[in-house]
CSV table of N, CA and C in Angstrom, one decimal:
chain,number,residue,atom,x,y,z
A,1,UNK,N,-5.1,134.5,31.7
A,1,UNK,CA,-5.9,134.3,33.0
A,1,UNK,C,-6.1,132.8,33.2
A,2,UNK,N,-6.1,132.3,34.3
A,2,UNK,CA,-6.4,131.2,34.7
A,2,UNK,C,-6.9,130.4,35.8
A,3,UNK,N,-7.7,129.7,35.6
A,3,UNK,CA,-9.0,129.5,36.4
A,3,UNK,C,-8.4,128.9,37.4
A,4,UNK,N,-7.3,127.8,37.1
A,4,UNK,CA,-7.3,127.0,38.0
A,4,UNK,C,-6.3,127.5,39.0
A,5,UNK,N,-5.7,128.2,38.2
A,5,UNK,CA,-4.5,129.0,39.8
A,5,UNK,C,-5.7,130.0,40.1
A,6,UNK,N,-6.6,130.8,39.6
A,6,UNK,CA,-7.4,131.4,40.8
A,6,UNK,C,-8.4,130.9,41.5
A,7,UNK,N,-8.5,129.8,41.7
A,7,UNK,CA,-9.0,129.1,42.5
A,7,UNK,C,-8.5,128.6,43.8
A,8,UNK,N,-7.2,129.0,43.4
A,8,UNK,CA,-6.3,129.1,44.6
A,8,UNK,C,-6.1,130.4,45.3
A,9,UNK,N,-6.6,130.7,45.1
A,9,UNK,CA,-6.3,132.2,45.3
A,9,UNK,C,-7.7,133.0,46.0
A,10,UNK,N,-8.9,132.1,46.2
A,10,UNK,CA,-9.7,132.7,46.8
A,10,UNK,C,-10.3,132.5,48.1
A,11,UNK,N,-9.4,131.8,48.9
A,11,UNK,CA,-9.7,132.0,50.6
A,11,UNK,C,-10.2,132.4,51.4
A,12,UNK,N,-9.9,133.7,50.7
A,12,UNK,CA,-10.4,135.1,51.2
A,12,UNK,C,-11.8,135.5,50.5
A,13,UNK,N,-11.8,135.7,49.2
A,13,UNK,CA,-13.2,135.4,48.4
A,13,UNK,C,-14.4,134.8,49.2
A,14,UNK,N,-14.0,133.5,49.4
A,14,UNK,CA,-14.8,132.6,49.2
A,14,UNK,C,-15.7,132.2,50.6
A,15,UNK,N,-15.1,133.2,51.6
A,15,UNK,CA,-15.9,133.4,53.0
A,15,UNK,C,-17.4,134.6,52.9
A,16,UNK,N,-17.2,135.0,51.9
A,16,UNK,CA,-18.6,135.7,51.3
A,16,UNK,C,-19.2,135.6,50.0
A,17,UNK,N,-18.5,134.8,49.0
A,17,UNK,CA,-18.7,135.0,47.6
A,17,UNK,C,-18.8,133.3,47.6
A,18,UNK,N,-18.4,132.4,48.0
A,18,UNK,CA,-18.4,131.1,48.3
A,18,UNK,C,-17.6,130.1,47.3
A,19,UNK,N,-17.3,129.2,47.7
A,19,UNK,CA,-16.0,128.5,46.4
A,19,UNK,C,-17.5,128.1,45.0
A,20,UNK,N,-18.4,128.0,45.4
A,20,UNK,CA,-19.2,127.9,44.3
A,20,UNK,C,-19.7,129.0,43.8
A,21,UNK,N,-19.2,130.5,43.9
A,21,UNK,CA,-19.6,131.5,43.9
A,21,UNK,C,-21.2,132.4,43.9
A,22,UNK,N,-21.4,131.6,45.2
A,22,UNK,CA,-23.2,131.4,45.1
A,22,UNK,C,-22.6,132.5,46.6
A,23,UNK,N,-23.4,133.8,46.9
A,23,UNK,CA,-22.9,134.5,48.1
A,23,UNK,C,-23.6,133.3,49.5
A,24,UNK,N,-22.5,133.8,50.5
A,24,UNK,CA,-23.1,133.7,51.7
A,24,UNK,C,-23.4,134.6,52.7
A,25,UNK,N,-23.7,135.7,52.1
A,25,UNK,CA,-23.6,137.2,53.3
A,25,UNK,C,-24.5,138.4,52.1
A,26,UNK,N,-25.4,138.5,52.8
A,26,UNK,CA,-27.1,139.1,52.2
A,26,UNK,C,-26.1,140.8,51.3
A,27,UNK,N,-25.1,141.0,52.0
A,27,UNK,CA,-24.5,142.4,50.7
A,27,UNK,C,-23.7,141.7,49.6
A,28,UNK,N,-23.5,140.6,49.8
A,28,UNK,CA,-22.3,139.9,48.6
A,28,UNK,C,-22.8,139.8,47.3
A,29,UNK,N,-22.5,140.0,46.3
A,29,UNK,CA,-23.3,139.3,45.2
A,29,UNK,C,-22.4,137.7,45.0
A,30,UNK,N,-24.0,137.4,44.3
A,30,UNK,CA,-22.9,136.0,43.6
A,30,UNK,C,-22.2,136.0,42.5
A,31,UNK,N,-21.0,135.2,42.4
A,31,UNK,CA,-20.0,135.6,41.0
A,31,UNK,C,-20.1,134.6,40.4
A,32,UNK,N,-21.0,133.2,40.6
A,32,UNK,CA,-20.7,131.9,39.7
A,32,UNK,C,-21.1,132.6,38.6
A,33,UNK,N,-20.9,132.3,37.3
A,33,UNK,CA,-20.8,132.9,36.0
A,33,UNK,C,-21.0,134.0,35.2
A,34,UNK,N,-20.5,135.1,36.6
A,34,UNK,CA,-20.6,135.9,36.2
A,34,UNK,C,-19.3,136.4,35.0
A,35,UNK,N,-19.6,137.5,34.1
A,35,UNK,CA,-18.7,138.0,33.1
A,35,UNK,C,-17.6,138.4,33.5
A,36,UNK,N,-16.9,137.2,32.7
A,36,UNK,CA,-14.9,137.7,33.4
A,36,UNK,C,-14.8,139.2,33.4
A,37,UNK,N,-14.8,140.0,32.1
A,37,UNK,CA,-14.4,141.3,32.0
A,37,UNK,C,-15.4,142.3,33.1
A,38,UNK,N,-16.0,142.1,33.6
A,38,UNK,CA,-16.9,142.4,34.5
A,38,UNK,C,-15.9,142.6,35.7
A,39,UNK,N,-15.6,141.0,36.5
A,39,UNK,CA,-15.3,140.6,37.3
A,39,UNK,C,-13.7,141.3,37.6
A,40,UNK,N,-13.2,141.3,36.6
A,40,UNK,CA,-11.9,142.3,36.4
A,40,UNK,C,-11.8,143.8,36.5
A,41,UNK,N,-13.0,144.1,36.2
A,41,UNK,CA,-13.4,145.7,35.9
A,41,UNK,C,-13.7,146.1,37.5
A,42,UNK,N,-14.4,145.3,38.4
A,42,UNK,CA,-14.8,145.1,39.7
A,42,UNK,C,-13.9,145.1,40.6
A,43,UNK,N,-12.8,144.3,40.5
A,43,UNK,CA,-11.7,143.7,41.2
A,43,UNK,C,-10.4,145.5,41.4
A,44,UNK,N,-10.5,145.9,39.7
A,44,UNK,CA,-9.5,146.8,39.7
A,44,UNK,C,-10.4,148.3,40.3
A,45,UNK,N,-11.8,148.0,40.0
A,45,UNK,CA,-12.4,149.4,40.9
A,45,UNK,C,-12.4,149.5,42.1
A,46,UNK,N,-12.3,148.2,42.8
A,46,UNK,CA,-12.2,148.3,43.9
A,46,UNK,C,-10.4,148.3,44.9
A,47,UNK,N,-9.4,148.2,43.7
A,47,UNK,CA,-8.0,148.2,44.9
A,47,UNK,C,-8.3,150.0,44.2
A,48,UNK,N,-8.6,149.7,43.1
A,48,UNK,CA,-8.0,152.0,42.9
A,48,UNK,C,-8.6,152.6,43.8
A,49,UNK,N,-10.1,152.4,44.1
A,49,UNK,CA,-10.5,152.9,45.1
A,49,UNK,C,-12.2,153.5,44.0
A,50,UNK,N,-12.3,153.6,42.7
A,50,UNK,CA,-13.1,154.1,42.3
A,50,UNK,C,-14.4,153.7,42.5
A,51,UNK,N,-14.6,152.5,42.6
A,51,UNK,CA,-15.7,151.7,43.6
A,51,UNK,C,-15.1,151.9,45.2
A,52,UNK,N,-16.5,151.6,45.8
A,52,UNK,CA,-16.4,152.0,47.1
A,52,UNK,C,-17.2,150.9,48.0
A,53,UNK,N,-16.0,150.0,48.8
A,53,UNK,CA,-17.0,149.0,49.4
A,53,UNK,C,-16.3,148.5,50.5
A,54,UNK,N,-16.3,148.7,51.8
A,54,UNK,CA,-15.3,148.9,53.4
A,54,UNK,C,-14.4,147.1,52.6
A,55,UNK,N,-15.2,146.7,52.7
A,55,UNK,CA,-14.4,144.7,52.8
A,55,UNK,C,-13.9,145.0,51.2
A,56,UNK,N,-14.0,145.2,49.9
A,56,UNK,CA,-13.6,144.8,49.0
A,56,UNK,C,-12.1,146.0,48.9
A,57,UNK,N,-12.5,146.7,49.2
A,57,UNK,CA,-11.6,147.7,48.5
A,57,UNK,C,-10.0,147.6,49.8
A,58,UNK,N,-10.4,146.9,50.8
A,58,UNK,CA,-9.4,146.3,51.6
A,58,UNK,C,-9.2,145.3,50.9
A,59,UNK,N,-9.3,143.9,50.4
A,59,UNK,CA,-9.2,142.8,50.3
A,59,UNK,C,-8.6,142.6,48.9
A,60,UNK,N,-9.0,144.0,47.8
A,60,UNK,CA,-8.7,143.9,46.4
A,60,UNK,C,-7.0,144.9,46.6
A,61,UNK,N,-6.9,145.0,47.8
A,61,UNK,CA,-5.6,146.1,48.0
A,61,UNK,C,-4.5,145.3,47.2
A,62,UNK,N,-4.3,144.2,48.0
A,62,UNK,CA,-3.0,143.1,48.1
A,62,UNK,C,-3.1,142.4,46.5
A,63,UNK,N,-4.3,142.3,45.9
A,63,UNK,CA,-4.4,141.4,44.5
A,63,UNK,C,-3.4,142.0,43.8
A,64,UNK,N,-2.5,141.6,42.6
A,64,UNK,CA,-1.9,142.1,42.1
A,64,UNK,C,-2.8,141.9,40.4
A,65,UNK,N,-2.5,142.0,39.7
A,65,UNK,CA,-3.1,141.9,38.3
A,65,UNK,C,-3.3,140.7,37.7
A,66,UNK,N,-2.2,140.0,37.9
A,66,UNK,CA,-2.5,138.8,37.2
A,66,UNK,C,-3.6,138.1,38.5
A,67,UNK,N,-3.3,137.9,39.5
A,67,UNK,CA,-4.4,137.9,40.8
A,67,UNK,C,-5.3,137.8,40.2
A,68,UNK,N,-5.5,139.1,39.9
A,68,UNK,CA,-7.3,139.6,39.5
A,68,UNK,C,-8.2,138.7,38.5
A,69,UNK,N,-6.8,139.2,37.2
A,69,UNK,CA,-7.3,138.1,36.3
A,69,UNK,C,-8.0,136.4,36.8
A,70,UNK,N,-6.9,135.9,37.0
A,70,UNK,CA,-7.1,134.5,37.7
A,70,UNK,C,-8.1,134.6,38.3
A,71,UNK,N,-8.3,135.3,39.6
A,71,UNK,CA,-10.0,135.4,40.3
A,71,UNK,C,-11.1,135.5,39.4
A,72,UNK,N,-10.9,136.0,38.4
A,72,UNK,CA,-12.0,136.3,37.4
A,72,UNK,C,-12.4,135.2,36.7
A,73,UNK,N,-11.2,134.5,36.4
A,73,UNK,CA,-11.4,133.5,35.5
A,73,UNK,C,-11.8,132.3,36.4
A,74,UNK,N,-11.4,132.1,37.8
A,74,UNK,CA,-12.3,131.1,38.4
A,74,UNK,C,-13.8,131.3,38.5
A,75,UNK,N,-14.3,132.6,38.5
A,75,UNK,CA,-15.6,132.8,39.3
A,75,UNK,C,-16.4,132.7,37.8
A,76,UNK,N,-15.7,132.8,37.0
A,76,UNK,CA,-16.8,133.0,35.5
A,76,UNK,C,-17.4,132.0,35.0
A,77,UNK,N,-15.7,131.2,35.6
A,77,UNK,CA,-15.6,129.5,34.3
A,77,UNK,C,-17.3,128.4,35.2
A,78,UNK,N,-17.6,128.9,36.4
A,78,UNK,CA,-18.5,128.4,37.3
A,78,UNK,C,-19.5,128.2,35.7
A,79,UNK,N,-20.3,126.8,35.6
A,79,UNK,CA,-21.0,127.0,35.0
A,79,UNK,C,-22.7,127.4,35.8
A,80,UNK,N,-23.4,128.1,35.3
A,80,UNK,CA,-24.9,128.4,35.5
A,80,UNK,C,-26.1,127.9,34.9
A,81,UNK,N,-26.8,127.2,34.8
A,81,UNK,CA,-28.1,127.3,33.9
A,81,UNK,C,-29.1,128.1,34.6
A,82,UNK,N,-30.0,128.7,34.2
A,82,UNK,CA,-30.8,129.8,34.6
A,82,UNK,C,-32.4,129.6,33.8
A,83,UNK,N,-33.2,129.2,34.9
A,83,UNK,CA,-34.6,129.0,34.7
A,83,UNK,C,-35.5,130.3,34.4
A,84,UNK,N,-35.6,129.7,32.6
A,84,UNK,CA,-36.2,131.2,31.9
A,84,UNK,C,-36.9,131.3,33.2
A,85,UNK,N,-37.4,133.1,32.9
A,85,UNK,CA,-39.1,133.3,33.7
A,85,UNK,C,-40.2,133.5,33.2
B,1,UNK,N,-41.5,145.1,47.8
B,1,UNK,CA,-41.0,145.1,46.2
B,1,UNK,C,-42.2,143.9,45.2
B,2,UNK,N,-42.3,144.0,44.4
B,2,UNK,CA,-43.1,143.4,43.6
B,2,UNK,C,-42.5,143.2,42.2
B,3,UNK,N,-41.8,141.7,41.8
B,3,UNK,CA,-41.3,141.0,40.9
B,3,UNK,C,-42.2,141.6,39.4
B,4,UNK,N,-43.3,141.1,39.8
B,4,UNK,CA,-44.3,140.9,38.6
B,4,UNK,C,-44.1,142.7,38.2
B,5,UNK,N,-44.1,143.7,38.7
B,5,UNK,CA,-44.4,145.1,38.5
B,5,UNK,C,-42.9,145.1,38.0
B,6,UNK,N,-41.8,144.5,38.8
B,6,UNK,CA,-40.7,145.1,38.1
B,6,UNK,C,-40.4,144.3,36.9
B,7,UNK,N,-40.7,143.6,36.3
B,7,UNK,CA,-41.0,142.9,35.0
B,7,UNK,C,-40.8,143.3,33.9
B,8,UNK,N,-42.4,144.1,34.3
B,8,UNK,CA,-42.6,145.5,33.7
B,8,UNK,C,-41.9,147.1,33.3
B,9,UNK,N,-41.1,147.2,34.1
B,9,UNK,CA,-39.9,148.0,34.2
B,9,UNK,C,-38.6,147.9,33.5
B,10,UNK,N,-38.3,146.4,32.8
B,10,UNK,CA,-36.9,146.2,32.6
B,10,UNK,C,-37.2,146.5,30.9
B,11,UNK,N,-37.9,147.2,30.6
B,11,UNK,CA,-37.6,147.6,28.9
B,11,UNK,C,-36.0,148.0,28.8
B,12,UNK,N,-35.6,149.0,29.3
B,12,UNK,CA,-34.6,149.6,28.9
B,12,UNK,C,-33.3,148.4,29.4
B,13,UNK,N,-33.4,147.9,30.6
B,13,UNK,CA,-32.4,147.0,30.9
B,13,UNK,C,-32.2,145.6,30.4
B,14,UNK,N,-33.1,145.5,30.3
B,14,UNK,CA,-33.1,144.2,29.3
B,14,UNK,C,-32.2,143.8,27.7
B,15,UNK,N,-32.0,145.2,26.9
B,15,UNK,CA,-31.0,145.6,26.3
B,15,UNK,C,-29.9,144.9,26.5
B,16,UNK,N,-29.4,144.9,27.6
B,16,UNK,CA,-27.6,144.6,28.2
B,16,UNK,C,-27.6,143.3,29.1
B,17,UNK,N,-28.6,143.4,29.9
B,17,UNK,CA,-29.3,142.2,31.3
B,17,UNK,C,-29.7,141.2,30.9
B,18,UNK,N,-30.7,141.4,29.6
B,18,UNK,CA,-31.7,140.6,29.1
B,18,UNK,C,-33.0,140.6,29.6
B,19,UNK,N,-34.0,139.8,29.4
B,19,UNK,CA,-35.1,139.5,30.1
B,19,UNK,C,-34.8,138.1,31.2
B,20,UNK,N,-34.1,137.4,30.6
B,20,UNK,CA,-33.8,136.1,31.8
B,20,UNK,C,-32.1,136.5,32.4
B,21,UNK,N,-32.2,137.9,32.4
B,21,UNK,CA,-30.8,138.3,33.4
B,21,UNK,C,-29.8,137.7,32.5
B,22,UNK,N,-29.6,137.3,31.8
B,22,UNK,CA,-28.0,136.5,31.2
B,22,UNK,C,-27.9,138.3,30.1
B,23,UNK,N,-26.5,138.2,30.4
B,23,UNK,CA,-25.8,139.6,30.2
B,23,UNK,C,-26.0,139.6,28.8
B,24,UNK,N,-25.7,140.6,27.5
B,24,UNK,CA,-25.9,140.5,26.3
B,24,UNK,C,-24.8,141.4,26.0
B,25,UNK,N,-23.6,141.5,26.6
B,25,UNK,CA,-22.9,142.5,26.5
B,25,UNK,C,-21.8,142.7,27.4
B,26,UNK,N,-20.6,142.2,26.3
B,26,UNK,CA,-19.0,141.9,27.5
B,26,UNK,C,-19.5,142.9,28.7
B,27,UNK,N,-19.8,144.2,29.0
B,27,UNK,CA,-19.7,145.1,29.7
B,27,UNK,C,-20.5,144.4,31.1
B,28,UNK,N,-21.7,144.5,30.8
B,28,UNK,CA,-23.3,144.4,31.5
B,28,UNK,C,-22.9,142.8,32.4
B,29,UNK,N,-23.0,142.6,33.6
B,29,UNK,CA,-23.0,142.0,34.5
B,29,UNK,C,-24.5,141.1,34.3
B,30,UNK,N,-24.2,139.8,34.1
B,30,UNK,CA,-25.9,138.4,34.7
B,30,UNK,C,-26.5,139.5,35.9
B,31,UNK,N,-28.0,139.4,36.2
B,31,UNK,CA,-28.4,139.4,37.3
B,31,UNK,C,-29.3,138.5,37.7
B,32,UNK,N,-29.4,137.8,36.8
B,32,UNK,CA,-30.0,136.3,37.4
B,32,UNK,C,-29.6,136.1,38.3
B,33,UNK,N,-30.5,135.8,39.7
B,33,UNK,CA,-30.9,134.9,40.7
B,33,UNK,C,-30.1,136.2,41.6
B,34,UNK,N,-29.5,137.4,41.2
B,34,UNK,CA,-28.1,137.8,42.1
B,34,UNK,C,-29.2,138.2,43.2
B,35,UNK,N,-28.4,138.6,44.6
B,35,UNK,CA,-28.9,138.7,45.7
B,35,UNK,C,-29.6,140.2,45.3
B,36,UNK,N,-31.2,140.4,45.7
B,36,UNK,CA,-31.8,141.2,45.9
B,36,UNK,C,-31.2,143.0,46.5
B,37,UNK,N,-30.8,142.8,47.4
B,37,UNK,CA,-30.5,143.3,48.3
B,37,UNK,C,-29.3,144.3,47.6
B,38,UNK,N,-28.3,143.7,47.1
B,38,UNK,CA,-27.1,143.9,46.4
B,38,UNK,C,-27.4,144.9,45.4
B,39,UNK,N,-28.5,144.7,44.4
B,39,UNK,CA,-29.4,144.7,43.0
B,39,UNK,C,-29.8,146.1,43.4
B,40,UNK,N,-30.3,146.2,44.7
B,40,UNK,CA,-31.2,147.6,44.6
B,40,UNK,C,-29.8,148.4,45.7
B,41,UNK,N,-28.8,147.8,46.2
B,41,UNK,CA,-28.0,149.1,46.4
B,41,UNK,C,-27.2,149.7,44.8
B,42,UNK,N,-26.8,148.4,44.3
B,42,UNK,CA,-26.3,149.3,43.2
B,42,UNK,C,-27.0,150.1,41.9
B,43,UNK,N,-28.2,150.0,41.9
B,43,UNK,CA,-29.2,151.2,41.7
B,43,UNK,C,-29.1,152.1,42.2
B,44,UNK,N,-29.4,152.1,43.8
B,44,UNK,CA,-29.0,153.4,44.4
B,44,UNK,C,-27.8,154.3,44.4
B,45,UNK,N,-26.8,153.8,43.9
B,45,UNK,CA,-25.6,154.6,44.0
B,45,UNK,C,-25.2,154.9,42.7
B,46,UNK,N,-25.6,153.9,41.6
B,46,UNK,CA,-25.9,154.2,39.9
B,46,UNK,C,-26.5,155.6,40.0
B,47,UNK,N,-27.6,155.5,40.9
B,47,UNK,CA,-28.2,157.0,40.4
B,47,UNK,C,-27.8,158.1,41.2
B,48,UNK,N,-27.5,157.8,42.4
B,48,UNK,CA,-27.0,158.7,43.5
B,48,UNK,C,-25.2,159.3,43.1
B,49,UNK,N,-24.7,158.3,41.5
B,49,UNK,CA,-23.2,158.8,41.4
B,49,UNK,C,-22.1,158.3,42.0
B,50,UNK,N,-22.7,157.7,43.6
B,50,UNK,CA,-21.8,156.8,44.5
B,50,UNK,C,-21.2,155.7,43.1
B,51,UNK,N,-21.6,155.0,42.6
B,51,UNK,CA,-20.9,153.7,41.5
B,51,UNK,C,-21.4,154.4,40.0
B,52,UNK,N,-20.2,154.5,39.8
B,52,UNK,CA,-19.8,155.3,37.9
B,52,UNK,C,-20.1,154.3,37.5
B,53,UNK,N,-20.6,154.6,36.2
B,53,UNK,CA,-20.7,153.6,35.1
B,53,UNK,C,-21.8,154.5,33.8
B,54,UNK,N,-21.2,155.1,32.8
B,54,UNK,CA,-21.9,155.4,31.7
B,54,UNK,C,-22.9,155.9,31.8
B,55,UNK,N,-23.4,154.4,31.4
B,55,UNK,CA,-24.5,154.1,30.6
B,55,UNK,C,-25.9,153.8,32.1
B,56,UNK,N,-24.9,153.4,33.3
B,56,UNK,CA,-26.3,153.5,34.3
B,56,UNK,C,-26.4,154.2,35.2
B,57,UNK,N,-25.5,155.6,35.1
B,57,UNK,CA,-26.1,156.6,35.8
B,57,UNK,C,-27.5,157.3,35.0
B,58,UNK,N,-27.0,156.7,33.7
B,58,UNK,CA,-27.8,157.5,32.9
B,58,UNK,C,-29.7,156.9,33.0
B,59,UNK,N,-29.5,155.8,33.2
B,59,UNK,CA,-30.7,154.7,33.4
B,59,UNK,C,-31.5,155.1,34.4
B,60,UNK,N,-30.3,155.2,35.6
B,60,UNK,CA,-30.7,154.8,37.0
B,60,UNK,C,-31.4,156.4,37.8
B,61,UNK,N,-31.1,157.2,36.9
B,61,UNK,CA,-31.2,158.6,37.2
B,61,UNK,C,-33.1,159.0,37.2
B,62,UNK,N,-33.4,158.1,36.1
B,62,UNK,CA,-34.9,158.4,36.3
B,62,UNK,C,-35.6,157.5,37.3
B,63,UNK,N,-35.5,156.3,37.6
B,63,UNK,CA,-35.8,154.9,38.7
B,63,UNK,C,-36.4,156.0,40.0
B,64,UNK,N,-38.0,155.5,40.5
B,64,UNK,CA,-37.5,155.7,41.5
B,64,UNK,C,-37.2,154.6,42.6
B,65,UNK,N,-37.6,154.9,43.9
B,65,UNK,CA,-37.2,153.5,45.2
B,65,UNK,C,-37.8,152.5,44.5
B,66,UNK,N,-39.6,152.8,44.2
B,66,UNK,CA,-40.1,151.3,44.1
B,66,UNK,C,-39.7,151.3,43.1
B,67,UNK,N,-39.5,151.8,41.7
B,67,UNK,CA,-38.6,151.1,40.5
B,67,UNK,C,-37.6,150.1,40.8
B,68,UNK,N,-36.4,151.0,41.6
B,68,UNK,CA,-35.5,149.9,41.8
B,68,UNK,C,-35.3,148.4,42.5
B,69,UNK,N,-36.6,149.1,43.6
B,69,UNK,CA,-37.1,148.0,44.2
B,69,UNK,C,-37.8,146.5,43.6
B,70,UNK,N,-38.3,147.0,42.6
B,70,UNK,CA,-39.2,146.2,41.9
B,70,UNK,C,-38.2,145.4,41.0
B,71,UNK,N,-37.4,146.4,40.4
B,71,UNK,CA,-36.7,145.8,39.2
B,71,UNK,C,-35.9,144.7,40.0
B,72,UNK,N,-35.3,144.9,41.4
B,72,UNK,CA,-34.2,144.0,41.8
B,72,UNK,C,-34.6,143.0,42.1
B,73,UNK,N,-36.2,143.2,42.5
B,73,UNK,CA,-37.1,141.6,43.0
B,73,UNK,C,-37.2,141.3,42.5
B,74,UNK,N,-37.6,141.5,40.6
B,74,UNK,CA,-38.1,140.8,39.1
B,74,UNK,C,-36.4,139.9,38.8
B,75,UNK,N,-35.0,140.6,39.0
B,75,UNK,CA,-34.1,140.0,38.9
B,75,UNK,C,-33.3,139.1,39.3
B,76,UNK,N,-33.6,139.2,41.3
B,76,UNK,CA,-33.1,138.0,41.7
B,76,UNK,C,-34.2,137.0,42.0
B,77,UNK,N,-35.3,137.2,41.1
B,77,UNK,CA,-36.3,136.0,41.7
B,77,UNK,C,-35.9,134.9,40.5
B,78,UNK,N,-35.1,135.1,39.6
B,78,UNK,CA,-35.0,134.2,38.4
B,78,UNK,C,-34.1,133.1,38.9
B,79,UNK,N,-34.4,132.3,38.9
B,79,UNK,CA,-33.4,131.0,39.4
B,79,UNK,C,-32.6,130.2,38.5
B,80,UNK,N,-31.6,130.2,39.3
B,80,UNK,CA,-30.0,129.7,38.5
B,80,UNK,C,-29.9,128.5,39.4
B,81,UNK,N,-29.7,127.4,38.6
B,81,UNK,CA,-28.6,126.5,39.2
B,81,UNK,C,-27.0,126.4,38.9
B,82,UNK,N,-26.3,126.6,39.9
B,82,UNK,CA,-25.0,126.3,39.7
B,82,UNK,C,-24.6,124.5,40.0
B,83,UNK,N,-23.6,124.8,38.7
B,83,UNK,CA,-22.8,123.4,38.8
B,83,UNK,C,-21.7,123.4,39.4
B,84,UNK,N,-21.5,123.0,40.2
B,84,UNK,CA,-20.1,123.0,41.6
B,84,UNK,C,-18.5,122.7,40.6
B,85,UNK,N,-18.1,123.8,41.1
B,85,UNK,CA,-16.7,123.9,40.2
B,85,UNK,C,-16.2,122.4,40.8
């Protein structure tokens, strides 16, 4: 997988999930650091169809695998720090 | 929803989530800072069967509204800073 070709690859992503993977659309989650194998598990539930979500499961149609991977690996490599609570 | 009650609630999630949302577990998705809104649909369909997953239909089956409610306010109120890819 690789970050920097899927960073190219998210055009489409990045009109709700944002190139800084912070959402812009109140149902999106955000993907900055989130867990690659996560992000992969997500990507492939949504072209099979086993997740269920009108915009992703259109949008994850066309990804092909290595696609996915690479998406994953851009939205993960986002670094986060996170203010204990 | 009430952060401080759902707090209280994340014994069991905290396991995989943690207490400051950072994942403990290739599987288990950050929910730090994640959008609220997002947090308490995929509860609802964790428990409702709509979104498979193991280990949180199994979780999400006892939650009720204000559980989930609570828990998703306790999880996206934790704040993340992202560093701009």
């Amino acid at each position: 997988a690789d970050a920097r070709a899927g960073r190219q690859k998210i055009t489409t992503c990045q009109a709700c999930h944002g190139l800084d993977g912070l959402s812009k659309n109140p149902e999106a989650p955000n993907l900055a650091g989130q867990i690659e194998g996560y992000l992969v598990k997500a990507l492939a539930d949504y072209k099979s169809g086993a997740r269920q979500n009108e915009s992703m499961n259109i949008v994850a149609k066309d990804l092909s695998e290595q696609d996915m991977a690479d998406i994953a690996a851009y939205y993960s490599s986002i670094e986060v720090d996170v203010l204990p609570p």
